[in-house]
XYZ file of C-alpha atoms in Angstrom:
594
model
C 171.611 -191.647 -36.322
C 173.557 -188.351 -37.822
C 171.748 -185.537 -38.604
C 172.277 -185.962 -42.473
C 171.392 -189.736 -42.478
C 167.897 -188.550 -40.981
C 167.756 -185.845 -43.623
C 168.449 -188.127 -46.544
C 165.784 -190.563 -45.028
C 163.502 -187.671 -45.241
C 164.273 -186.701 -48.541
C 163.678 -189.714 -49.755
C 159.989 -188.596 -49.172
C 160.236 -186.138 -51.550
C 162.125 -187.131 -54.480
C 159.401 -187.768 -56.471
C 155.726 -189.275 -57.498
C 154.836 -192.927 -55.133
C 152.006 -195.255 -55.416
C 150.105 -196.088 -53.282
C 147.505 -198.421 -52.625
C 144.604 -198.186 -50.149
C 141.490 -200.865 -48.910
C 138.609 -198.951 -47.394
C 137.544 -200.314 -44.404
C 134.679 -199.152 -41.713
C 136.415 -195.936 -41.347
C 136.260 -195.424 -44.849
C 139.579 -194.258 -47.220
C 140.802 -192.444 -43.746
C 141.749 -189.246 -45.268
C 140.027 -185.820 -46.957
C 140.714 -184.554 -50.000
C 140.809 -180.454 -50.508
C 141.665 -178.389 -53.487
C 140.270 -175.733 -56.416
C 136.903 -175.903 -57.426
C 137.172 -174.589 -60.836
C 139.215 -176.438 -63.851
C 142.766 -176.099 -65.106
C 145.059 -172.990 -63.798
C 148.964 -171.939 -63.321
C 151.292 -174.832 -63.420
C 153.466 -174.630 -60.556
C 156.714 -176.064 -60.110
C 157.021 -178.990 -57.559
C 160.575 -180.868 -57.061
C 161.670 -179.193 -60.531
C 158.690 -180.289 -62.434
C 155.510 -178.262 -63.327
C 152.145 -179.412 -62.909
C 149.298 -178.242 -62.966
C 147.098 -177.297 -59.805
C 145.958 -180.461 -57.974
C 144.235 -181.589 -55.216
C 145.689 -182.763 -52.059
C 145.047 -184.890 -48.721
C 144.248 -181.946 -45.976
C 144.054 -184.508 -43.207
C 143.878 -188.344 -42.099
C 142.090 -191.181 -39.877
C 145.052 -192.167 -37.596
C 145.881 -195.776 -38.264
C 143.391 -195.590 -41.272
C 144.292 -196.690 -44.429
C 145.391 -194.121 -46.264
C 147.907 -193.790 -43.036
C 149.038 -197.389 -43.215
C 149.356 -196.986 -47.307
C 151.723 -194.307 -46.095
C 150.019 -191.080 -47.191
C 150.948 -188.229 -45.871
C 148.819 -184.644 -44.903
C 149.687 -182.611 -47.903
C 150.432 -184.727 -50.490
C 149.361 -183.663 -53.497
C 147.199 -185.996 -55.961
C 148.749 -186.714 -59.587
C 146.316 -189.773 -60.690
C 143.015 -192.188 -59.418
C 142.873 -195.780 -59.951
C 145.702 -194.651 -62.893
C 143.661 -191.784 -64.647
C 145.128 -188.232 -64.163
C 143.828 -185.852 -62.373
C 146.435 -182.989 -62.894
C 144.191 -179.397 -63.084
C 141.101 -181.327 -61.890
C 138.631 -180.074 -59.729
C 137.619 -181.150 -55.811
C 134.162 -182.938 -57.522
C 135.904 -185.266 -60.302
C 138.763 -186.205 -58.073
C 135.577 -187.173 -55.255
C 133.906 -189.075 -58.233
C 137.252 -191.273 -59.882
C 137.738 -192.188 -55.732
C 134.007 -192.971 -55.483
C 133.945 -194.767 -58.696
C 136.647 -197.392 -57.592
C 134.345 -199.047 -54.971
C 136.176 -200.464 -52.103
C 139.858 -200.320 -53.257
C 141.804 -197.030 -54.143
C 145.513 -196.602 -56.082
C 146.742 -193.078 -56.717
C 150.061 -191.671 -57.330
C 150.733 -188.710 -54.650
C 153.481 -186.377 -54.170
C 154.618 -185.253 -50.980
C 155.912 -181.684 -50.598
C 157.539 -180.106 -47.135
C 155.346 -177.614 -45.642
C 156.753 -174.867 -46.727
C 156.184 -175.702 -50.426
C 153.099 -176.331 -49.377
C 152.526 -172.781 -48.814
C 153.539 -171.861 -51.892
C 151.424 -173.770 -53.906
C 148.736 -172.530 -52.070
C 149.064 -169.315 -50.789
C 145.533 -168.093 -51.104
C 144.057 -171.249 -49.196
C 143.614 -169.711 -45.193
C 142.523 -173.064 -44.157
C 144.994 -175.327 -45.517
C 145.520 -176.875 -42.391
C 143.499 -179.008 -40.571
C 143.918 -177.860 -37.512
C 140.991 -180.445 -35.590
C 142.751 -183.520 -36.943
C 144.403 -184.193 -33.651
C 146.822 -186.898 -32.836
C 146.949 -188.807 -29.849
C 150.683 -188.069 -28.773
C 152.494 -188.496 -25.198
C 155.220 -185.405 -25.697
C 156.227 -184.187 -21.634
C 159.291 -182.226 -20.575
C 159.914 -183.871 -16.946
C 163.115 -181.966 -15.552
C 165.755 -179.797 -16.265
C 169.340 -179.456 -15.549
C 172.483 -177.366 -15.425
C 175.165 -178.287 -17.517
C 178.617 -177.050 -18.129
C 180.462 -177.372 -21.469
C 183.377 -175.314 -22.745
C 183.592 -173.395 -20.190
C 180.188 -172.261 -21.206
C 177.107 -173.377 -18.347
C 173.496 -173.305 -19.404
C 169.983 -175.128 -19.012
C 169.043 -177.984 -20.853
C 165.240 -179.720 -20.563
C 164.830 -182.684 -20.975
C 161.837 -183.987 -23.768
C 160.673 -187.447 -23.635
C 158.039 -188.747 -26.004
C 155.595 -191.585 -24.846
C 158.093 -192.354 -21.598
C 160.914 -191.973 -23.668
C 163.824 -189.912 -24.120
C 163.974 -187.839 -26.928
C 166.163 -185.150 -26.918
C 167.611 -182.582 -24.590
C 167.291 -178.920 -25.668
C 168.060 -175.227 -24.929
C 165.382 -172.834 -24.109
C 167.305 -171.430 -27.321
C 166.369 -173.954 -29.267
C 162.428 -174.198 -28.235
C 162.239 -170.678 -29.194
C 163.475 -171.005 -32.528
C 161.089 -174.382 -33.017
C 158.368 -171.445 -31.801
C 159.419 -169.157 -34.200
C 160.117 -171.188 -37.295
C 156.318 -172.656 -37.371
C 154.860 -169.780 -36.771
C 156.182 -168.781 -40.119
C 154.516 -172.103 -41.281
C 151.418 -172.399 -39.493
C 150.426 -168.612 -39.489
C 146.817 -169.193 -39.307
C 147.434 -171.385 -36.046
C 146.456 -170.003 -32.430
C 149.614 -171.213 -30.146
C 149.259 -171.691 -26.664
C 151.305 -169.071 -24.559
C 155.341 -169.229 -25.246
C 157.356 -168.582 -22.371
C 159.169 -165.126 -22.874
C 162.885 -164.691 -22.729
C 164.202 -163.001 -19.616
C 167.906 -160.777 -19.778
C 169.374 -162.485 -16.473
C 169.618 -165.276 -14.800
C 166.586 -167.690 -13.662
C 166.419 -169.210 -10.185
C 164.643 -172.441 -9.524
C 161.232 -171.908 -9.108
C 161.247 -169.523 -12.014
C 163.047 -172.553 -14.166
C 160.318 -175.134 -13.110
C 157.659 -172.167 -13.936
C 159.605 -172.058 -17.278
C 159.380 -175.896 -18.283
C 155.948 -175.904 -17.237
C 154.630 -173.295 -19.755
C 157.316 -175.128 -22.189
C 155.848 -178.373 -21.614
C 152.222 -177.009 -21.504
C 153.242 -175.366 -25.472
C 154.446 -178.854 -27.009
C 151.389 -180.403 -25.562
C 149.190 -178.111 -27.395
C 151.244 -177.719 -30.337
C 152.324 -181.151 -31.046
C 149.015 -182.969 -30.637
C 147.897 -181.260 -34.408
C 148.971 -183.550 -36.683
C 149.734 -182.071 -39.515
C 151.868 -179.802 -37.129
C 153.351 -182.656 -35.333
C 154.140 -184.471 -38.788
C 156.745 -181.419 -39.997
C 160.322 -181.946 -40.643
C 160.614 -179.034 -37.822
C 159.125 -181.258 -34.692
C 160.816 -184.615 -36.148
C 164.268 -183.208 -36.207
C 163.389 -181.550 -32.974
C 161.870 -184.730 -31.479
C 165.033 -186.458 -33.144
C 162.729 -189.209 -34.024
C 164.591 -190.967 -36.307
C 166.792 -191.846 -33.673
C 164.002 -193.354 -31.377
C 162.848 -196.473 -31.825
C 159.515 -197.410 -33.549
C 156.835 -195.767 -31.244
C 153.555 -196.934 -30.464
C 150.503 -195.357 -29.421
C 149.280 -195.802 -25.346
C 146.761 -198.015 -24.920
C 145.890 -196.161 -22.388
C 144.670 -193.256 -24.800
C 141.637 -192.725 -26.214
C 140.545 -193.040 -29.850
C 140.533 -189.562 -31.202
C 139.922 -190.430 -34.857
C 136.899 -193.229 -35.280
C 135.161 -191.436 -37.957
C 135.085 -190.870 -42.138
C 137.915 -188.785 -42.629
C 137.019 -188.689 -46.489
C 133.585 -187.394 -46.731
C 132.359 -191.407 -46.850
C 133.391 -191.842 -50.091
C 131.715 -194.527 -51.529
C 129.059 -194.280 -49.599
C 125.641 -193.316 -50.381
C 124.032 -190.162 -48.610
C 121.019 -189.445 -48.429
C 119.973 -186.084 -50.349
C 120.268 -183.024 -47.714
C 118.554 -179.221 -48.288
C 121.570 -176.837 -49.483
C 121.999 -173.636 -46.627
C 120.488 -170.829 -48.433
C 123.300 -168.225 -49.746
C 122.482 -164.601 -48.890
C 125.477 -163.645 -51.053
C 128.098 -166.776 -52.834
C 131.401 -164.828 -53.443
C 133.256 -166.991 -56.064
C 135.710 -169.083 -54.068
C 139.078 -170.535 -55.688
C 139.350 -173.340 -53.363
C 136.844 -176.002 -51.820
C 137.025 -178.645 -49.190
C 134.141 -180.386 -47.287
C 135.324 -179.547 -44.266
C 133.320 -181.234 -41.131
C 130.231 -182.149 -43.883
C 130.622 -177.803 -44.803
C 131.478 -175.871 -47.848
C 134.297 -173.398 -46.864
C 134.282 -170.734 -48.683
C 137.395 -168.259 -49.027
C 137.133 -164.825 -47.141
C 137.893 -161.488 -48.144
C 139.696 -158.827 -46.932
C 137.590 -156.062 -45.311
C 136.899 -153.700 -48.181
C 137.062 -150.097 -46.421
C 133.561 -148.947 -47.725
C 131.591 -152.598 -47.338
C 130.774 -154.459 -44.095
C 131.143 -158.197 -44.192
C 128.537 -160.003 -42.272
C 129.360 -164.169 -41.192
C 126.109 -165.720 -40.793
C 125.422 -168.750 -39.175
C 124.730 -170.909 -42.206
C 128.239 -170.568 -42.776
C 127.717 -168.157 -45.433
C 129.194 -163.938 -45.802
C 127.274 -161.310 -47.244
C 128.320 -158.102 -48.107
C 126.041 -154.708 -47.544
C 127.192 -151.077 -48.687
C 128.652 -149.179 -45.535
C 125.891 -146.525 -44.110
C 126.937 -144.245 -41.531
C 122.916 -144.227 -40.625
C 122.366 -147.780 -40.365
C 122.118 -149.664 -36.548
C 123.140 -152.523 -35.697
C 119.714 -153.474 -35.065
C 119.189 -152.482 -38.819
C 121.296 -154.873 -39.846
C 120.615 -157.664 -37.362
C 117.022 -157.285 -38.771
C 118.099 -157.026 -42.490
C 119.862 -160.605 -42.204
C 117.293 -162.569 -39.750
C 114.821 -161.977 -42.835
C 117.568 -163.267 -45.710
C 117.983 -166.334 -43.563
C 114.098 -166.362 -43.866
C 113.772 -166.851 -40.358
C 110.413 -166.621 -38.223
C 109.755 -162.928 -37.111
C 109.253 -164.075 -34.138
C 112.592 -165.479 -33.860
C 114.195 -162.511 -34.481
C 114.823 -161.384 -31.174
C 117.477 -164.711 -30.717
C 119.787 -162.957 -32.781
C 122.255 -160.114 -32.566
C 124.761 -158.394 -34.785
C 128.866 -159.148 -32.887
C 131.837 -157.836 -33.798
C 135.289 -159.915 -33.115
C 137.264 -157.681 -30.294
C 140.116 -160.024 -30.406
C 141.040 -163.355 -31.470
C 138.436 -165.831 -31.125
C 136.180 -163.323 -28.836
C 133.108 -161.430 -30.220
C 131.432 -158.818 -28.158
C 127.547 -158.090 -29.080
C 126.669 -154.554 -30.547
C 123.344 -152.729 -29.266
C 120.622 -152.621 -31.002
C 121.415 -148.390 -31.161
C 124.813 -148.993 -32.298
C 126.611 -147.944 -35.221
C 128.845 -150.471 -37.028
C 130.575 -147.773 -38.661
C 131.840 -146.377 -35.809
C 133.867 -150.105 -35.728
C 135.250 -149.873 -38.912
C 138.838 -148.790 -37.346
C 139.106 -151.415 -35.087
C 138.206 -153.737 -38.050
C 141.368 -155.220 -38.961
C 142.050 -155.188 -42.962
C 144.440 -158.060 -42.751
C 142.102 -160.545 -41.124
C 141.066 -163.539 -42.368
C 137.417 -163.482 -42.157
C 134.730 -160.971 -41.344
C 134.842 -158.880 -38.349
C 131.539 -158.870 -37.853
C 128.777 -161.979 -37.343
C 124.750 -162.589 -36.785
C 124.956 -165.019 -33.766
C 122.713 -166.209 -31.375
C 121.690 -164.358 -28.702
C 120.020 -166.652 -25.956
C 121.466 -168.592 -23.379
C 118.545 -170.843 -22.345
C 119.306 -174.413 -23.773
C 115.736 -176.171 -23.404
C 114.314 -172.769 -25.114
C 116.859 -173.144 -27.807
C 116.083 -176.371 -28.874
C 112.329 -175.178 -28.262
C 112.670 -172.129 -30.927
C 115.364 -173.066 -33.289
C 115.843 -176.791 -32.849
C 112.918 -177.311 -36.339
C 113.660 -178.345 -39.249
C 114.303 -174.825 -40.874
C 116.625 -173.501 -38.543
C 118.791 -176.340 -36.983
C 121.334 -175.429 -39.792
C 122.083 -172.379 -38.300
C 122.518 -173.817 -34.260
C 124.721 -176.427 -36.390
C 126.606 -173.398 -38.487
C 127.123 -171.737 -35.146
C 128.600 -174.966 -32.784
C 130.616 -175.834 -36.021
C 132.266 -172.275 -35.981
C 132.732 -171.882 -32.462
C 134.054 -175.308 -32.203
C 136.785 -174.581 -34.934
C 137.705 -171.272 -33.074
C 137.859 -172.499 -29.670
C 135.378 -170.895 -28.198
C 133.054 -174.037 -27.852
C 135.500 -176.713 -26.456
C 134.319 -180.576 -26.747
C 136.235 -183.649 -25.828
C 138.678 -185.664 -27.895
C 136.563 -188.319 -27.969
C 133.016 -185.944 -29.072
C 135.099 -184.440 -31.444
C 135.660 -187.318 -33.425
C 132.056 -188.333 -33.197
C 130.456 -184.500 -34.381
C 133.074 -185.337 -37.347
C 131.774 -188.149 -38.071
C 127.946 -186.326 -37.756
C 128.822 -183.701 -39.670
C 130.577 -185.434 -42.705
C 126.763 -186.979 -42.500
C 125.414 -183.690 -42.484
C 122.964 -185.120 -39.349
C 122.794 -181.336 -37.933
C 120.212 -182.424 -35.388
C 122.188 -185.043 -33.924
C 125.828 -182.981 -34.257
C 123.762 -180.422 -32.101
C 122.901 -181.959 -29.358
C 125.942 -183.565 -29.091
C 127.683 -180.593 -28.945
C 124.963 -179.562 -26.077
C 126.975 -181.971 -23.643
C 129.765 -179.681 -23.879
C 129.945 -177.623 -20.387
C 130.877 -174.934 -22.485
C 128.002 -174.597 -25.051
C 125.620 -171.516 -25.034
C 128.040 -169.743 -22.770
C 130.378 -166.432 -23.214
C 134.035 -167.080 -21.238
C 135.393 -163.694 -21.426
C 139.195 -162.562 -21.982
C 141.040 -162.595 -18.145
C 140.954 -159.304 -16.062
C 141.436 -158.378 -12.477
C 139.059 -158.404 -10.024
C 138.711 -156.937 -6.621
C 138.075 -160.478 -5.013
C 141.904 -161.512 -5.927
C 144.441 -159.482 -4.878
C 147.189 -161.458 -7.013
C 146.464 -162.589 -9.893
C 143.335 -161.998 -12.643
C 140.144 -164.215 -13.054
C 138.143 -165.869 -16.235
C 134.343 -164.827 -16.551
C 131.882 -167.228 -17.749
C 128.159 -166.381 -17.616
C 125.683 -169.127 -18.691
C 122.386 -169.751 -18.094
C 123.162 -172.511 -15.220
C 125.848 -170.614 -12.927
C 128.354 -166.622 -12.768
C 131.631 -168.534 -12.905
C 135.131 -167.196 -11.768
C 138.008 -168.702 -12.726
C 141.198 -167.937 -10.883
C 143.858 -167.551 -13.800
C 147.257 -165.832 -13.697
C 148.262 -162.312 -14.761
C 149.003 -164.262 -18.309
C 145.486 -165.684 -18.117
C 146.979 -169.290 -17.549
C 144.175 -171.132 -15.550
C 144.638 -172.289 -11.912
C 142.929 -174.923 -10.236
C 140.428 -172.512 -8.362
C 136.730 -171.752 -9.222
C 134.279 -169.575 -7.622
C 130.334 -170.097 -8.632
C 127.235 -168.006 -8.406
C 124.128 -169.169 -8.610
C 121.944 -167.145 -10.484
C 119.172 -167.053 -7.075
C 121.963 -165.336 -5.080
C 122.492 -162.667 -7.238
C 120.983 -159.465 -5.873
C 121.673 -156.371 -8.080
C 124.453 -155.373 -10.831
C 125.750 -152.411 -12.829
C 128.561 -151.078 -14.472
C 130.617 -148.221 -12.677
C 133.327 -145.837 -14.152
C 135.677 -144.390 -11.833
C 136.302 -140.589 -13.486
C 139.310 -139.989 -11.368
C 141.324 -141.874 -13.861
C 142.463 -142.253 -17.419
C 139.795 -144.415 -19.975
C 143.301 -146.166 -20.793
C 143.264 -147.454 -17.159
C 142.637 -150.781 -16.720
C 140.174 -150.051 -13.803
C 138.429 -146.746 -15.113
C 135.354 -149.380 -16.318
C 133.711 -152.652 -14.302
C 130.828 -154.476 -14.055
C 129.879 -154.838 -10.300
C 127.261 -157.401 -8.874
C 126.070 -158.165 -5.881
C 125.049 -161.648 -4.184
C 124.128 -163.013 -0.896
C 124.356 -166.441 0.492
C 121.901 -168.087 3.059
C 121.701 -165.629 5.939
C 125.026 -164.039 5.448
C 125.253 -160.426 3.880
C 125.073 -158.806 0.758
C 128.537 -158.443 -0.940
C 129.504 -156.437 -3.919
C 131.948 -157.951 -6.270
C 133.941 -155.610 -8.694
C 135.543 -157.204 -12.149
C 137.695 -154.951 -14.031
C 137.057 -155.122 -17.938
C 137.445 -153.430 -20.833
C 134.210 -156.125 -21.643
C 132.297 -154.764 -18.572
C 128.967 -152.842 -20.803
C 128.940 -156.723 -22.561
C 129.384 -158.781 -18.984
C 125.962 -156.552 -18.235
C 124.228 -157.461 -21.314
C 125.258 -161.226 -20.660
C 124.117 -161.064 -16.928
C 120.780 -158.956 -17.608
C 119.864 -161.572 -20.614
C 120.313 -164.333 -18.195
C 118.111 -162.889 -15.780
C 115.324 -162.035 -18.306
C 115.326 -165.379 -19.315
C 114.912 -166.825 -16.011
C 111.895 -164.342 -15.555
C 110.450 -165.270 -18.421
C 110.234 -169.012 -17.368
C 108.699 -167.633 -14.270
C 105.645 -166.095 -16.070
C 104.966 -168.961 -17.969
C 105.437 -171.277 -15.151
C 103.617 -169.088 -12.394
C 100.645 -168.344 -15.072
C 101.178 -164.838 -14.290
C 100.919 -161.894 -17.038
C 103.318 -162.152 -20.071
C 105.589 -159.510 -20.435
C 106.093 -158.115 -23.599
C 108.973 -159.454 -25.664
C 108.539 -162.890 -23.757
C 108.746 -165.702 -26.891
C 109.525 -168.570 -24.812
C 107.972 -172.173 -25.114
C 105.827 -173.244 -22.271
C 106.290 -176.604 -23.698
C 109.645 -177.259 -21.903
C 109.209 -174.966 -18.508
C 110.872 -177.489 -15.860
C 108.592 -177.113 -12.476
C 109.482 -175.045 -9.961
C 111.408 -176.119 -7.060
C 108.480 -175.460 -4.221
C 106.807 -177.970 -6.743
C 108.749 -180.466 -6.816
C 109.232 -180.648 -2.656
C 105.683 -181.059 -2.855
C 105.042 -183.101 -5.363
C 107.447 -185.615 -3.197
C 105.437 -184.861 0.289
C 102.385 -185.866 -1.543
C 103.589 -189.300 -2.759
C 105.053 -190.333 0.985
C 101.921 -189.620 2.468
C 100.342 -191.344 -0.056
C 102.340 -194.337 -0.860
């Protein structure tokens, strides 16, 4: 098919107002609905006609029935079951779906993603970023070709086994570059860089690897994968009618649409510390998102775990501790409990680094970026024992904030849960069952761990390694000098470990990347002690993650030896597992006495 048949097939989309009518099933409606909380507002023009703000579809069920009625991720909402809804807000549009039972007609309007934008340019969450589509994109070979003279490289893209296109590294760069301008809020896996002269083999195949490894991790977002951008790239139109794997698994079996029509049982609000007045509302994951400010230069903006921000006045004189303190008693949580929380501050990207007790925010304030889109700073949990975390904080009054927390860090990437759990904690958390969307998430190898940003280490002489402390293991993954993850992995048990401590070498520059490190040492059976040396700007953290761990493990101890409790100890002797020595025991008893 020519490229301007496909665009006039795709226009088609967008020349105007559709019905469309939609049958919920098990899965509900199969899509959300997002938009302004408040009534009225600017009209804004959309195809050449103004309107005035409305509410549109921020993601869908794949193969629901909004998807089979043919709506479309952005489109925005003109009327429900034929009444308008033009300058409505998120509730009545909820209600009118609600109030039509099991069977749903509106009139949509789809606009390209870049209008999209427009209409809602003070919306940082616009996309849905989790809904994730199950998608078979691969880039298989490459070749050399020759053509006017000209030679070049051309890879090769097929989608679910077949071809699709064949395209310059040219061309994926300017796909790259063109979304980003799209999907700015959207964390893209590592592009491939250009490089002046010419590539030989191995460094091609390393290049369609890392370009294969991108459209993987791009494409699979729907909303992303949906674009005019990827279609014309994919040359879809040209393909015939493509049909999902069998072989893949069901990313999508939950209520995309907040169960409308669907009674819920009446939930406790999270308690606000401080309710900013948002312009936009969606229930995102069962959650009110609220919009984020821009650091103000004389206020610090705290994220809390309920999912709320509040705001204090900056004070040169005020800890971190202060303020940890300060916001453990807004929350209303236990004294005791206060301890399990610390005051972070985001280093870069999706990475927070805890502050000491003695530290001053202030001094942060410049490393605070002003054009971020949510605070810098965050009360999070500090405690990497599971069974004591569902011991202390897994009640009624404070399971909102372990489910504020996994909610976050799943969103951000930091907490990473499998295609198939992710549709299931949607599902929980559209039913706002916190409980059960918690321990869910507790299956994820990753939860109630810190994976720090890759650095060298003395143990690799090529190459840089992942950290990962949790409460079970000292992991080291072997990564590249990129941080792209290899297949190697070196554990520590937490037994072996022998002694730590963080070293600065004075001979060289603070800029250097190995003037700081966090040194331990471990010893296995009857071999000796060996030091290990990991080179990070992160090391002073790395020391407060290891020294928690190990205070927590002594802690058990004293409650399951019966020995003195040392001060500071909170744990719950109610879920100490038995020792080890114990257990052998335990076992020699029971053969001898069958």
């Amino acid at each position: 098919m020519a490229d301007g048949e496909r665009s006039r097939k795709r226009d088609d989309i967008y020349k105007g107002p559709r019905t469309v009518s939609i049958e919920k099933t098990d899965t509900g409606f199969g899509f959300n609905v997002r938009g302004q909380v408040s009534e009225g507002g600017q009209l804004k023009s959309i195809n050449g006609v103004l309107y005035a703000p409305l509410q549109h579809v921020s993601a869908i069920l794949e193969n629901g029935s909004a998807e089979t009625a043919g709506v479309r991720p952005g489109d925005r909402i003109l009327k429900v079951n034929g009444e308008s809804v033009e300058g409505a807000t998120h509730k009545q549009v909820v209600e009118l779906i609600k109030a039509g039972g099991d069977s749903l007609t509106m009139t949509v309007i789809s606009v390209p993603a870049r209008d999209a934008q427009r209409l809602d340019p003070d919306d940082d969450f616009f996309y849905d970023y989790t809904d994730v589509k199950s998608i078979n994109v691969a880039v298989p070979k490459f070749e050399h070709v020759e053509e006017n003279g000209s030679k070049f490289v051309v890879y090769e893209v097929t989608l679910y086994g077949k071809f699709a296109a064949k395209r310059r590294y040219s061309e994926f760069l300017m796909l790259y570059e063109e979304l980003m301008k799209i999907f700015t809020d959207f964390e893209y896996p590592k592009f491939p860089g250009k490089w002046p002269f010419g590539l030989s083999a191995v460094q091609l195949e390393k290049r369609r690897i890392m370009l294969e490894n991108f459209i993987k991790e791009t494409f699979k977002i729907r909303v992303i994968f949906e674009c005019d951008l990827v279609q014309d790239f994919l040359n879809t139109d040209a393909m015939d009618p493509i049909h999902k794997d069998p072989d893949e698994p069901e990313l999508h079996a939950y209520n995309a649409d907040e169960d409308l029509g669907q009674d819920m049982p009446t939930k406790p609000k999270l308690k606000q510390v401080t309710e900013p007045s948002p312009k936009s509302h969606e229930k995102f994951n069962g959650i009110a998102e609220k919009k984020n400010y821009k650091q103000a230069a004389n206020v610090l903006r705290i994220f809390l775990p309920n999912q709320t921000t509040s705001t204090l006045p900056l004070d040169e004189k005020v800890t971190a501790g202060d303020i940890c303190e300060k916001m453990c008693k807004s929350l209303e949580l236990e004294e005791r409990l206060h301890p399990l929380y610390s005051l972070f501050i985001r280093r870069e990207k999706n990475f927070y680094c805890r502050l000491s007790p003695d530290e001053y925010p202030n001094t942060y304030m410049t490393l605070a970026s002003t054009n971020r889109k949510r605070s810098d700073f965050a009360l999070r949990k500090w405690l990497f024992n599971p069974r004591q975390e569902q011991a202390l904080l897994g009640g009624s009054n404070t399971i909102s904030l372990l489910f504020g927390q996994a909610v976050d860090d799943i969103k951000e990437g930091r907490l990473t849960v499998s295609s198939r759990h992710a549709s299931q904690l949607k599902m929980l958390a559209s039913q706002e069952k916190h409980q059960d969307y918690v321990e869910l998430a507790t299956k994820s190898p990753s939860y109630g761990s810190v994976t720090f940003p890759h650095c060298s280490c003395d143990s690799r002489k090529r190459g840089h390694v992942i950290v990962n402390i949790s409460s079970t293991a000292f992991k080291l993954f072997a990564c590249t000098d990129d941080g792209e993850i290899e297949s190697q992995v070196i554990e520590f048990e937490w037994p072996e470990m022998q002694n730590w401590e963080v070293k600065k070498d004075e001979d060289l520059e603070e800029s250097d990347e190995k003037y700081i490190s966090f040194c331990f040492q471990y010893q296995r059976g009857t071999k000796k002690p060996r030091w290990v040396k990991v080179y990070s700007k992160y090391a002073d953290y790395m020391n407060d993650c290891f020294s928690r761990v190990m205070t927590e493990i002594s802690w058990e101890e004293e409650l399951r030896s019966g020995n003195d409790i040392s001060e500071g100890n909170i744990f719950s002797a109610d879920v100490i597992p038995p020792s080890t020595d114990n257990q052998e025991e335990e076992k020699e008893e029971s053969e001898e006495n069958p």
